Amino acid sequence: MISWFCGEYLPDEEIHLSPNDRGFLFADALYEFVLCYEGGFFRIQEHLTRLHRGAEQLRFPQTDFGFLEGVAEELRRKNGLEKSMATIYIQVSRGAVPKRGHGFPPADTPMTMYMSMAAFDPAKVLRQREKGIGLYTVSDNRWARCDLKTTSLTANILACEYAESKGGGEALFVKDGVWIEGSHSNFAGICEGALVTHPDCNRILPGISKAVVLELAAANGIRVEQRPIFEAEQDKFSEFMVLGTTVEVTPVIAINGRPVGDGNPGKMVRRLQGLYADYLKKVF
């Protein structure tokens, strides 16, 4: 496969990262993961806007990444994926430094920028969207800026591995009795007919797919409440779901082995799945 690295299109085996790169040394880096449908990229500008905000917050020397949409178009062409579903991975770091040190390098240090693309087989997520998944809760011990999509994902990796070892499809972070979000997805539920999800703040990643689902719900007469969901409220909710780039809208049928409702995907999740599918047909 051909990837893009610091301005050049190169075969993967010709790309070499400096061991002094701050992304490698400190996870001083940001990333985005974009899904390509046959008709184009899913909200890539929103992904690049989130990348821009993260770069501003981390005080990177460059914060404008709008040009990467053109890079993605060219990568898709070079890899022969114009008519296929594919994923785009983007990563930017503060750059390579002569000597390891916690302080920022000189402002003129070139940033390290990387983009790769791969074909995407949706078979697994399609099965999960149809049948639903189980979640297992994990104490949220991540840093206090989960709104920044950094490459520091050790807590997420451990949480995901724990859930999978229990037979679950995703982990669910819990903090102070509140269900926050998944290890790689947002979380929402249905309570008295309303779609409820945690409001965007420093504790949660502002999801692109979540924003689309909230837009679709509001436009179709579904009441939306952005508020914390407490563990103790589980019995008040008739349905739960996870939202994300590849999972789209996936039903949650159990939490910690305890069935949600009758243990099957609910009517509102199915309705939201339909609205999401209709939206994609219109866009692509």
PDB file of C-alpha atoms in Angstrom:
ATOM      1  CA  MET A   1       0.000   0.000   0.000  1.00  0.00           C
ATOM      2  CA  ILE A   2       0.976   3.597  -0.612  1.00  0.00           C
ATOM      3  CA  SER A   3       0.897   6.019   2.323  1.00  0.00           C
ATOM      4  CA  TRP A   4       1.653   9.723   2.691  1.00  0.00           C
ATOM      5  CA  PHE A   5       4.506  10.713   4.986  1.00  0.00           C
ATOM      6  CA  CYS A   6       5.711  14.281   5.517  1.00  0.00           C
ATOM      7  CA  GLY A   7       4.700  15.393   2.027  1.00  0.00           C
ATOM      8  CA  GLU A   8       5.677  12.269   0.076  1.00  0.00           C
ATOM      9  CA  TYR A   9       3.652   9.353  -1.288  1.00  0.00           C
ATOM     10  CA  LEU A  10       5.647   6.221  -0.437  1.00  0.00           C
ATOM     11  CA  PRO A  11       5.236   2.456  -0.181  1.00  0.00           C
ATOM     12  CA  ASP A  12       4.771   1.528   3.475  1.00  0.00           C
ATOM     13  CA  GLU A  13       8.087  -0.312   3.609  1.00  0.00           C
ATOM     14  CA  GLU A  14       9.957   2.875   2.639  1.00  0.00           C
ATOM     15  CA  ILE A  15       8.560   4.962   5.481  1.00  0.00           C
ATOM     16  CA  HIS A  16      10.934   5.402   8.413  1.00  0.00           C
ATOM     17  CA  LEU A  17      10.124   7.205  11.665  1.00  0.00           C
ATOM     18  CA  SER A  18      12.852   8.837  13.707  1.00  0.00           C
ATOM     19  CA  PRO A  19      13.291   7.246  17.164  1.00  0.00           C
ATOM     20  CA  ASN A  20      13.428  10.827  18.439  1.00  0.00           C
ATOM     21  CA  ASP A  21       9.944  11.632  17.159  1.00  0.00           C
ATOM     22  CA  ARG A  22       7.873  13.053  20.017  1.00  0.00           C
ATOM     23  CA  GLY A  23       4.894  10.969  19.026  1.00  0.00           C
ATOM     24  CA  PHE A  24       7.036   7.855  19.525  1.00  0.00           C
ATOM     25  CA  LEU A  25       8.697   9.117  22.726  1.00  0.00           C
ATOM     26  CA  PHE A  26       5.813  10.833  24.508  1.00  0.00           C
ATOM     27  CA  ALA A  27       2.592  10.128  22.545  1.00  0.00           C
ATOM     28  CA  ASP A  28       2.821  13.862  21.829  1.00  0.00           C
ATOM     29  CA  ALA A  29       0.581  13.338  18.817  1.00  0.00           C
ATOM     30  CA  LEU A  30      -2.987  13.470  17.555  1.00  0.00           C
ATOM     31  CA  TYR A  31      -4.868  11.165  15.218  1.00  0.00           C
ATOM     32  CA  GLU A  32      -8.093  10.838  13.265  1.00  0.00           C
ATOM     33  CA  PHE A  33      -9.827   7.814  11.751  1.00  0.00           C
ATOM     34  CA  VAL A  34     -12.113   8.456   8.790  1.00  0.00           C
ATOM     35  CA  LEU A  35     -14.410   6.035   6.974  1.00  0.00           C
ATOM     36  CA  CYS A  36     -14.728   6.116   3.188  1.00  0.00           C
ATOM     37  CA  TYR A  37     -17.898   4.891   1.567  1.00  0.00           C
ATOM     38  CA  GLU A  38     -18.009   4.163  -2.142  1.00  0.00           C
ATOM     39  CA  GLY A  39     -19.295   7.667  -2.768  1.00  0.00           C
ATOM     40  CA  GLY A  40     -16.761   9.565  -0.697  1.00  0.00           C
ATOM     41  CA  PHE A  41     -15.407  10.413   2.736  1.00  0.00           C
ATOM     42  CA  PHE A  42     -17.672  10.532   5.770  1.00  0.00           C
ATOM     43  CA  ARG A  43     -17.585  14.052   7.195  1.00  0.00           C
ATOM     44  CA  ILE A  44     -13.847  14.395   6.686  1.00  0.00           C
ATOM     45  CA  GLN A  45     -13.956  18.143   7.229  1.00  0.00           C
ATOM     46  CA  GLU A  46     -15.395  17.619  10.718  1.00  0.00           C
ATOM     47  CA  HIS A  47     -12.556  15.203  11.446  1.00  0.00           C
ATOM     48  CA  LEU A  48     -10.007  17.758  10.244  1.00  0.00           C
ATOM     49  CA  THR A  49     -11.695  20.472  12.306  1.00  0.00           C
ATOM     50  CA  ARG A  50     -11.343  18.268  15.393  1.00  0.00           C
ATOM     51  CA  LEU A  51      -7.694  17.717  14.494  1.00  0.00           C
ATOM     52  CA  HIS A  52      -7.250  21.487  14.176  1.00  0.00           C
ATOM     53  CA  ARG A  53      -8.782  22.060  17.615  1.00  0.00           C
ATOM     54  CA  GLY A  54      -6.562  19.401  19.167  1.00  0.00           C
ATOM     55  CA  ALA A  55      -3.460  20.936  17.595  1.00  0.00           C
ATOM     56  CA  GLU A  56      -4.437  24.347  18.992  1.00  0.00           C
ATOM     57  CA  GLN A  57      -4.981  22.904  22.471  1.00  0.00           C
ATOM     58  CA  LEU A  58      -1.625  21.081  22.382  1.00  0.00           C
ATOM     59  CA  ARG A  59       0.062  24.221  21.001  1.00  0.00           C
ATOM     60  CA  PHE A  60       1.403  22.525  17.891  1.00  0.00           C
ATOM     61  CA  PRO A  61       3.233  24.903  15.532  1.00  0.00           C
ATOM     62  CA  GLN A  62       0.821  24.004  12.697  1.00  0.00           C
ATOM     63  CA  THR A  63      -2.918  23.727  13.194  1.00  0.00           C
ATOM     64  CA  ASP A  64      -4.429  23.976   9.703  1.00  0.00           C
ATOM     65  CA  PHE A  65      -4.936  20.539   8.140  1.00  0.00           C
ATOM     66  CA  GLY A  66      -7.601  21.278   5.552  1.00  0.00           C
ATOM     67  CA  PHE A  67      -5.177  20.284   2.776  1.00  0.00           C
ATOM     68  CA  LEU A  68      -5.268  16.672   3.990  1.00  0.00           C
ATOM     69  CA  GLU A  69      -8.596  16.079   2.240  1.00  0.00           C
ATOM     70  CA  GLY A  70      -6.763  16.426  -1.067  1.00  0.00           C
ATOM     71  CA  VAL A  71      -4.083  14.042   0.189  1.00  0.00           C
ATOM     72  CA  ALA A  72      -6.798  11.522   1.061  1.00  0.00           C
ATOM     73  CA  GLU A  73      -8.294  11.798  -2.426  1.00  0.00           C
ATOM     74  CA  GLU A  74      -4.906  11.121  -3.990  1.00  0.00           C
ATOM     75  CA  LEU A  75      -4.194   8.202  -1.654  1.00  0.00           C
ATOM     76  CA  ARG A  76      -7.510   6.631  -2.557  1.00  0.00           C
ATOM     77  CA  ARG A  77      -6.631   6.898  -6.234  1.00  0.00           C
ATOM     78  CA  LYS A  78      -3.087   5.578  -5.811  1.00  0.00           C
ATOM     79  CA  ASN A  79      -4.320   2.560  -3.858  1.00  0.00           C
ATOM     80  CA  GLY A  80      -7.159   1.757  -6.253  1.00  0.00           C
ATOM     81  CA  LEU A  81      -9.855   2.183  -3.597  1.00  0.00           C
ATOM     82  CA  GLU A  82     -12.126   4.665  -5.409  1.00  0.00           C
ATOM     83  CA  LYS A  83     -15.019   2.176  -5.540  1.00  0.00           C
ATOM     84  CA  SER A  84     -14.408   0.400  -2.236  1.00  0.00           C
ATOM     85  CA  MET A  85     -15.111   1.022   1.416  1.00  0.00           C
ATOM     86  CA  ALA A  86     -11.879   2.057   3.088  1.00  0.00           C
ATOM     87  CA  THR A  87     -10.452   3.647   6.213  1.00  0.00           C
ATOM     88  CA  ILE A  88      -8.096   6.597   6.512  1.00  0.00           C
ATOM     89  CA  TYR A  89      -5.706   6.919   9.438  1.00  0.00           C
ATOM     90  CA  ILE A  90      -4.163  10.350  10.050  1.00  0.00           C
ATOM     91  CA  GLN A  91      -1.486  11.069  12.650  1.00  0.00           C
ATOM     92  CA  VAL A  92       0.418  14.265  13.359  1.00  0.00           C
ATOM     93  CA  SER A  93       3.104  14.736  16.009  1.00  0.00           C
ATOM     94  CA  ARG A  94       5.150  17.679  17.261  1.00  0.00           C
ATOM     95  CA  GLY A  95       8.072  16.275  15.270  1.00  0.00           C
ATOM     96  CA  ALA A  96      11.512  14.762  15.785  1.00  0.00           C
ATOM     97  CA  VAL A  97      14.021  16.362  18.131  1.00  0.00           C
ATOM     98  CA  PRO A  98      17.836  16.058  18.436  1.00  0.00           C
ATOM     99  CA  LYS A  99      17.627  15.074  22.101  1.00  0.00           C
ATOM    100  CA  ARG A 100      14.854  13.702  24.298  1.00  0.00           C
ATOM    101  CA  GLY A 101      13.409  16.329  26.624  1.00  0.00           C
ATOM    102  CA  HIS A 102      10.016  17.204  28.037  1.00  0.00           C
ATOM    103  CA  GLY A 103      10.091  20.847  26.999  1.00  0.00           C
ATOM    104  CA  PHE A 104       8.762  21.902  23.613  1.00  0.00           C
ATOM    105  CA  PRO A 105      11.305  21.804  20.775  1.00  0.00           C
ATOM    106  CA  PRO A 106      12.039  24.998  18.793  1.00  0.00           C
ATOM    107  CA  ALA A 107       8.941  26.386  17.092  1.00  0.00           C
ATOM    108  CA  ASP A 108      10.420  25.771  13.641  1.00  0.00           C
ATOM    109  CA  THR A 109      10.752  22.009  14.244  1.00  0.00           C
ATOM    110  CA  PRO A 110       8.929  20.286  11.345  1.00  0.00           C
ATOM    111  CA  MET A 111       5.883  18.318  12.438  1.00  0.00           C
ATOM    112  CA  THR A 112       5.662  14.648  11.522  1.00  0.00           C
ATOM    113  CA  MET A 113       2.555  13.961   9.431  1.00  0.00           C
ATOM    114  CA  TYR A 114       1.346  10.586   8.268  1.00  0.00           C
ATOM    115  CA  MET A 115      -1.707   9.238   6.453  1.00  0.00           C
ATOM    116  CA  SER A 116      -2.487   5.663   5.464  1.00  0.00           C
ATOM    117  CA  MET A 117      -5.446   3.987   3.802  1.00  0.00           C
ATOM    118  CA  ALA A 118      -6.755   0.434   3.893  1.00  0.00           C
ATOM    119  CA  ALA A 119      -9.699  -1.478   2.460  1.00  0.00           C
ATOM    120  CA  PHE A 120     -12.523  -1.966   4.974  1.00  0.00           C
ATOM    121  CA  ASP A 121     -14.594  -5.139   5.295  1.00  0.00           C
ATOM    122  CA  PRO A 122     -17.800  -4.260   7.185  1.00  0.00           C
ATOM    123  CA  ALA A 123     -18.873  -7.871   7.784  1.00  0.00           C
ATOM    124  CA  LYS A 124     -18.078  -7.929  11.523  1.00  0.00           C
ATOM    125  CA  VAL A 125     -19.691  -4.594  12.349  1.00  0.00           C
ATOM    126  CA  LEU A 126     -22.738  -5.479  10.233  1.00  0.00           C
ATOM    127  CA  ARG A 127     -23.255  -8.598  12.367  1.00  0.00           C
ATOM    128  CA  GLN A 128     -22.876  -6.551  15.528  1.00  0.00           C
ATOM    129  CA  ARG A 129     -25.320  -3.908  14.310  1.00  0.00           C
ATOM    130  CA  GLU A 130     -27.847  -6.634  13.569  1.00  0.00           C
ATOM    131  CA  LYS A 131     -27.487  -8.741  16.720  1.00  0.00           C
ATOM    132  CA  GLY A 132     -26.165  -6.199  19.231  1.00  0.00           C
ATOM    133  CA  ILE A 133     -23.188  -6.385  21.594  1.00  0.00           C
ATOM    134  CA  GLY A 134     -22.482  -6.673  25.297  1.00  0.00           C
ATOM    135  CA  LEU A 135     -20.552  -4.038  27.251  1.00  0.00           C
ATOM    136  CA  TYR A 136     -18.363  -4.453  30.318  1.00  0.00           C
ATOM    137  CA  THR A 137     -17.674  -1.500  32.592  1.00  0.00           C
ATOM    138  CA  VAL A 138     -14.190  -0.298  33.501  1.00  0.00           C
ATOM    139  CA  SER A 139     -13.165   2.438  35.936  1.00  0.00           C
ATOM    140  CA  ASP A 140     -12.210   5.553  33.979  1.00  0.00           C
ATOM    141  CA  ASN A 141      -8.599   6.306  34.887  1.00  0.00           C
ATOM    142  CA  ARG A 142      -7.759   8.288  31.747  1.00  0.00           C
ATOM    143  CA  TRP A 143      -6.279  11.780  31.821  1.00  0.00           C
ATOM    144  CA  ALA A 144      -8.565  14.801  32.147  1.00  0.00           C
ATOM    145  CA  ARG A 145      -8.501  15.810  28.455  1.00  0.00           C
ATOM    146  CA  CYS A 146     -10.373  12.999  26.760  1.00  0.00           C
ATOM    147  CA  ASP A 147     -11.800  15.607  24.368  1.00  0.00           C
ATOM    148  CA  LEU A 148      -8.409  15.632  22.596  1.00  0.00           C
ATOM    149  CA  LYS A 149      -7.862  12.683  20.259  1.00  0.00           C
ATOM    150  CA  THR A 150      -4.275  11.953  21.249  1.00  0.00           C
ATOM    151  CA  THR A 151      -2.386   8.733  20.566  1.00  0.00           C
ATOM    152  CA  SER A 152      -2.020   8.091  24.313  1.00  0.00           C
ATOM    153  CA  LEU A 153      -4.476   5.182  24.389  1.00  0.00           C
ATOM    154  CA  THR A 154      -3.064   2.744  26.940  1.00  0.00           C
ATOM    155  CA  ALA A 155      -6.148   2.957  29.185  1.00  0.00           C
ATOM    156  CA  ASN A 156      -8.430   2.437  26.183  1.00  0.00           C
ATOM    157  CA  ILE A 157      -6.448  -0.590  25.005  1.00  0.00           C
ATOM    158  CA  LEU A 158      -6.559  -2.235  28.435  1.00  0.00           C
ATOM    159  CA  ALA A 159     -10.282  -1.526  28.761  1.00  0.00           C
ATOM    160  CA  CYS A 160     -11.032  -2.968  25.330  1.00  0.00           C
ATOM    161  CA  GLU A 161      -8.966  -6.068  26.036  1.00  0.00           C
ATOM    162  CA  TYR A 162     -10.784  -6.593  29.341  1.00  0.00           C
ATOM    163  CA  ALA A 163     -14.198  -6.385  27.663  1.00  0.00           C
ATOM    164  CA  GLU A 164     -13.162  -8.753  24.891  1.00  0.00           C
ATOM    165  CA  SER A 165     -11.737 -11.239  27.405  1.00  0.00           C
ATOM    166  CA  LYS A 166     -15.200 -11.332  29.003  1.00  0.00           C
ATOM    167  CA  GLY A 167     -16.844 -11.942  25.628  1.00  0.00           C
ATOM    168  CA  GLY A 168     -18.059  -8.374  25.219  1.00  0.00           C
ATOM    169  CA  GLY A 169     -17.944  -6.185  22.170  1.00  0.00           C
ATOM    170  CA  GLU A 170     -16.832  -2.967  23.862  1.00  0.00           C
ATOM    171  CA  ALA A 171     -15.776  -1.511  27.214  1.00  0.00           C
ATOM    172  CA  LEU A 172     -17.720   1.240  28.949  1.00  0.00           C
ATOM    173  CA  PHE A 173     -15.826   3.758  31.083  1.00  0.00           C
ATOM    174  CA  VAL A 174     -17.387   4.641  34.458  1.00  0.00           C
ATOM    175  CA  LYS A 175     -16.453   7.663  36.564  1.00  0.00           C
ATOM    176  CA  ASP A 176     -18.194   8.736  39.782  1.00  0.00           C
ATOM    177  CA  GLY A 177     -21.090   6.425  38.994  1.00  0.00           C
ATOM    178  CA  VAL A 178     -21.582   7.866  35.505  1.00  0.00           C
ATOM    179  CA  TRP A 179     -21.374   5.846  32.302  1.00  0.00           C
ATOM    180  CA  ILE A 180     -19.130   8.076  30.185  1.00  0.00           C
ATOM    181  CA  GLU A 181     -18.267   6.486  26.822  1.00  0.00           C
ATOM    182  CA  GLY A 182     -16.749   3.387  25.256  1.00  0.00           C
ATOM    183  CA  SER A 183     -13.077   2.656  24.706  1.00  0.00           C
ATOM    184  CA  HIS A 184     -13.520   3.567  21.033  1.00  0.00           C
ATOM    185  CA  SER A 185     -17.130   4.728  20.762  1.00  0.00           C
ATOM    186  CA  ASN A 186     -19.691   7.074  22.255  1.00  0.00           C
ATOM    187  CA  PHE A 187     -22.552   5.759  24.391  1.00  0.00           C
ATOM    188  CA  ALA A 188     -26.249   6.641  24.415  1.00  0.00           C
ATOM    189  CA  GLY A 189     -29.546   5.298  25.713  1.00  0.00           C
ATOM    190  CA  ILE A 190     -33.304   5.659  25.423  1.00  0.00           C
ATOM    191  CA  CYS A 191     -35.188   6.875  28.487  1.00  0.00           C
ATOM    192  CA  GLU A 192     -38.908   7.611  28.270  1.00  0.00           C
ATOM    193  CA  GLY A 193     -38.632   8.061  24.523  1.00  0.00           C
ATOM    194  CA  ALA A 194     -35.700  10.470  24.659  1.00  0.00           C
ATOM    195  CA  LEU A 195     -32.224   9.858  23.245  1.00  0.00           C
ATOM    196  CA  VAL A 196     -29.822  10.510  26.122  1.00  0.00           C
ATOM    197  CA  THR A 197     -26.049  10.864  25.857  1.00  0.00           C
ATOM    198  CA  HIS A 198     -23.258  12.441  27.872  1.00  0.00           C
ATOM    199  CA  PRO A 199     -22.687  16.100  26.924  1.00  0.00           C
ATOM    200  CA  ASP A 200     -19.411  17.024  25.256  1.00  0.00           C
ATOM    201  CA  CYS A 201     -16.805  18.141  27.774  1.00  0.00           C
ATOM    202  CA  ASN A 202     -13.224  17.345  28.761  1.00  0.00           C
ATOM    203  CA  ARG A 203     -14.262  13.858  29.932  1.00  0.00           C
ATOM    204  CA  ILE A 204     -15.505  12.690  26.549  1.00  0.00           C
ATOM    205  CA  LEU A 205     -14.465  12.713  22.904  1.00  0.00           C
ATOM    206  CA  PRO A 206     -16.853  14.804  20.787  1.00  0.00           C
ATOM    207  CA  GLY A 207     -17.792  12.079  18.334  1.00  0.00           C
ATOM    208  CA  ILE A 208     -18.479  12.864  14.671  1.00  0.00           C
ATOM    209  CA  SER A 209     -20.961   9.992  14.278  1.00  0.00           C
ATOM    210  CA  LYS A 210     -22.625  10.910  17.574  1.00  0.00           C
ATOM    211  CA  ALA A 211     -23.205  14.427  16.276  1.00  0.00           C
ATOM    212  CA  VAL A 212     -24.834  13.022  13.127  1.00  0.00           C
ATOM    213  CA  VAL A 213     -27.141  10.778  15.172  1.00  0.00           C
ATOM    214  CA  LEU A 214     -28.186  13.708  17.369  1.00  0.00           C
ATOM    215  CA  GLU A 215     -28.899  15.802  14.265  1.00  0.00           C
ATOM    216  CA  LEU A 216     -31.004  13.024  12.723  1.00  0.00           C
ATOM    217  CA  ALA A 217     -32.904  12.434  15.952  1.00  0.00           C
ATOM    218  CA  ALA A 218     -33.759  16.105  16.413  1.00  0.00           C
ATOM    219  CA  ALA A 219     -34.809  16.452  12.769  1.00  0.00           C
ATOM    220  CA  ASN A 220     -37.164  13.480  13.083  1.00  0.00           C
ATOM    221  CA  GLY A 221     -39.011  14.395  16.239  1.00  0.00           C
ATOM    222  CA  ILE A 222     -36.935  12.368  18.699  1.00  0.00           C
ATOM    223  CA  ARG A 223     -36.269  14.290  21.891  1.00  0.00           C
ATOM    224  CA  VAL A 224     -32.563  14.626  22.698  1.00  0.00           C
ATOM    225  CA  GLU A 225     -31.157  15.044  26.201  1.00  0.00           C
ATOM    226  CA  GLN A 226     -27.444  15.633  26.697  1.00  0.00           C
ATOM    227  CA  ARG A 227     -26.819  14.741  30.328  1.00  0.00           C
ATOM    228  CA  PRO A 228     -24.889  12.172  32.375  1.00  0.00           C
ATOM    229  CA  ILE A 229     -26.247   8.603  32.467  1.00  0.00           C
ATOM    230  CA  PHE A 230     -25.819   7.115  35.946  1.00  0.00           C
ATOM    231  CA  GLU A 231     -25.192   3.424  36.584  1.00  0.00           C
ATOM    232  CA  ALA A 232     -28.040   3.467  39.087  1.00  0.00           C
ATOM    233  CA  GLU A 233     -30.443   4.500  36.320  1.00  0.00           C
ATOM    234  CA  GLN A 234     -30.072   1.360  34.231  1.00  0.00           C
ATOM    235  CA  ASP A 235     -33.630   0.162  34.905  1.00  0.00           C
ATOM    236  CA  LYS A 236     -35.039   3.494  33.706  1.00  0.00           C
ATOM    237  CA  PHE A 237     -33.571   2.964  30.239  1.00  0.00           C
ATOM    238  CA  SER A 238     -35.270   0.732  27.698  1.00  0.00           C
ATOM    239  CA  GLU A 239     -32.371   0.673  25.217  1.00  0.00           C
ATOM    240  CA  PHE A 240     -28.675   1.450  24.934  1.00  0.00           C
ATOM    241  CA  MET A 241     -26.336   1.829  21.964  1.00  0.00           C
ATOM    242  CA  VAL A 242     -22.801   2.732  20.968  1.00  0.00           C
ATOM    243  CA  LEU A 243     -22.049   5.260  18.246  1.00  0.00           C
ATOM    244  CA  GLY A 244     -18.883   5.567  16.186  1.00  0.00           C
ATOM    245  CA  THR A 245     -17.137   5.734  12.835  1.00  0.00           C
ATOM    246  CA  THR A 246     -17.345   2.051  11.930  1.00  0.00           C
ATOM    247  CA  VAL A 247     -19.982   0.841  14.413  1.00  0.00           C
ATOM    248  CA  GLU A 248     -22.345   3.644  13.283  1.00  0.00           C
ATOM    249  CA  VAL A 249     -25.384   2.831  15.505  1.00  0.00           C
ATOM    250  CA  THR A 250     -24.900  -0.519  17.250  1.00  0.00           C
ATOM    251  CA  PRO A 251     -27.389  -1.896  19.817  1.00  0.00           C
ATOM    252  CA  VAL A 252     -26.193  -2.795  23.311  1.00  0.00           C
ATOM    253  CA  ILE A 253     -28.085  -5.860  24.511  1.00  0.00           C
ATOM    254  CA  ALA A 254     -26.285  -6.438  27.838  1.00  0.00           C
ATOM    255  CA  ILE A 255     -24.100  -4.555  30.320  1.00  0.00           C
ATOM    256  CA  ASN A 256     -21.861  -6.632  32.595  1.00  0.00           C
ATOM    257  CA  GLY A 257     -23.865  -9.702  31.563  1.00  0.00           C
ATOM    258  CA  ARG A 258     -27.172  -8.139  32.592  1.00  0.00           C
ATOM    259  CA  PRO A 259     -29.661  -7.954  29.694  1.00  0.00           C
ATOM    260  CA  VAL A 260     -30.897  -4.594  28.483  1.00  0.00           C
ATOM    261  CA  GLY A 261     -34.673  -4.831  28.144  1.00  0.00           C
ATOM    262  CA  ASP A 262     -35.512  -8.253  26.730  1.00  0.00           C
ATOM    263  CA  GLY A 263     -31.939  -8.766  25.557  1.00  0.00           C
ATOM    264  CA  ASN A 264     -32.668  -7.861  21.939  1.00  0.00           C
ATOM    265  CA  PRO A 265     -32.125  -4.666  19.887  1.00  0.00           C
ATOM    266  CA  GLY A 266     -34.926  -2.201  20.603  1.00  0.00           C
ATOM    267  CA  LYS A 267     -37.300  -0.323  18.325  1.00  0.00           C
ATOM    268  CA  MET A 268     -35.649   3.077  18.769  1.00  0.00           C
ATOM    269  CA  VAL A 269     -32.201   1.748  17.938  1.00  0.00           C
ATOM    270  CA  ARG A 270     -33.649   0.186  14.807  1.00  0.00           C
ATOM    271  CA  ARG A 271     -35.273   3.488  13.902  1.00  0.00           C
ATOM    272  CA  LEU A 272     -31.997   5.374  14.380  1.00  0.00           C
ATOM    273  CA  GLN A 273     -30.176   2.772  12.297  1.00  0.00           C
ATOM    274  CA  GLY A 274     -32.708   3.362   9.530  1.00  0.00           C
ATOM    275  CA  LEU A 275     -32.331   7.135   9.717  1.00  0.00           C
ATOM    276  CA  TYR A 276     -28.545   6.784   9.593  1.00  0.00           C
ATOM    277  CA  ALA A 277     -28.733   4.457   6.585  1.00  0.00           C
ATOM    278  CA  ASP A 278     -31.090   6.852   4.771  1.00  0.00           C
ATOM    279  CA  TYR A 279     -28.732   9.726   5.494  1.00  0.00           C
ATOM    280  CA  LEU A 280     -25.794   7.823   3.995  1.00  0.00           C
ATOM    281  CA  LYS A 281     -27.811   7.044   0.865  1.00  0.00           C
ATOM    282  CA  LYS A 282     -28.581  10.729   0.399  1.00  0.00           C
ATOM    283  CA  VAL A 283     -24.988  11.826   0.952  1.00  0.00           C
ATOM    284  CA  PHE A 284     -23.253   9.079  -1.011  1.00  0.00           C
TER     285      PHE A 284
END
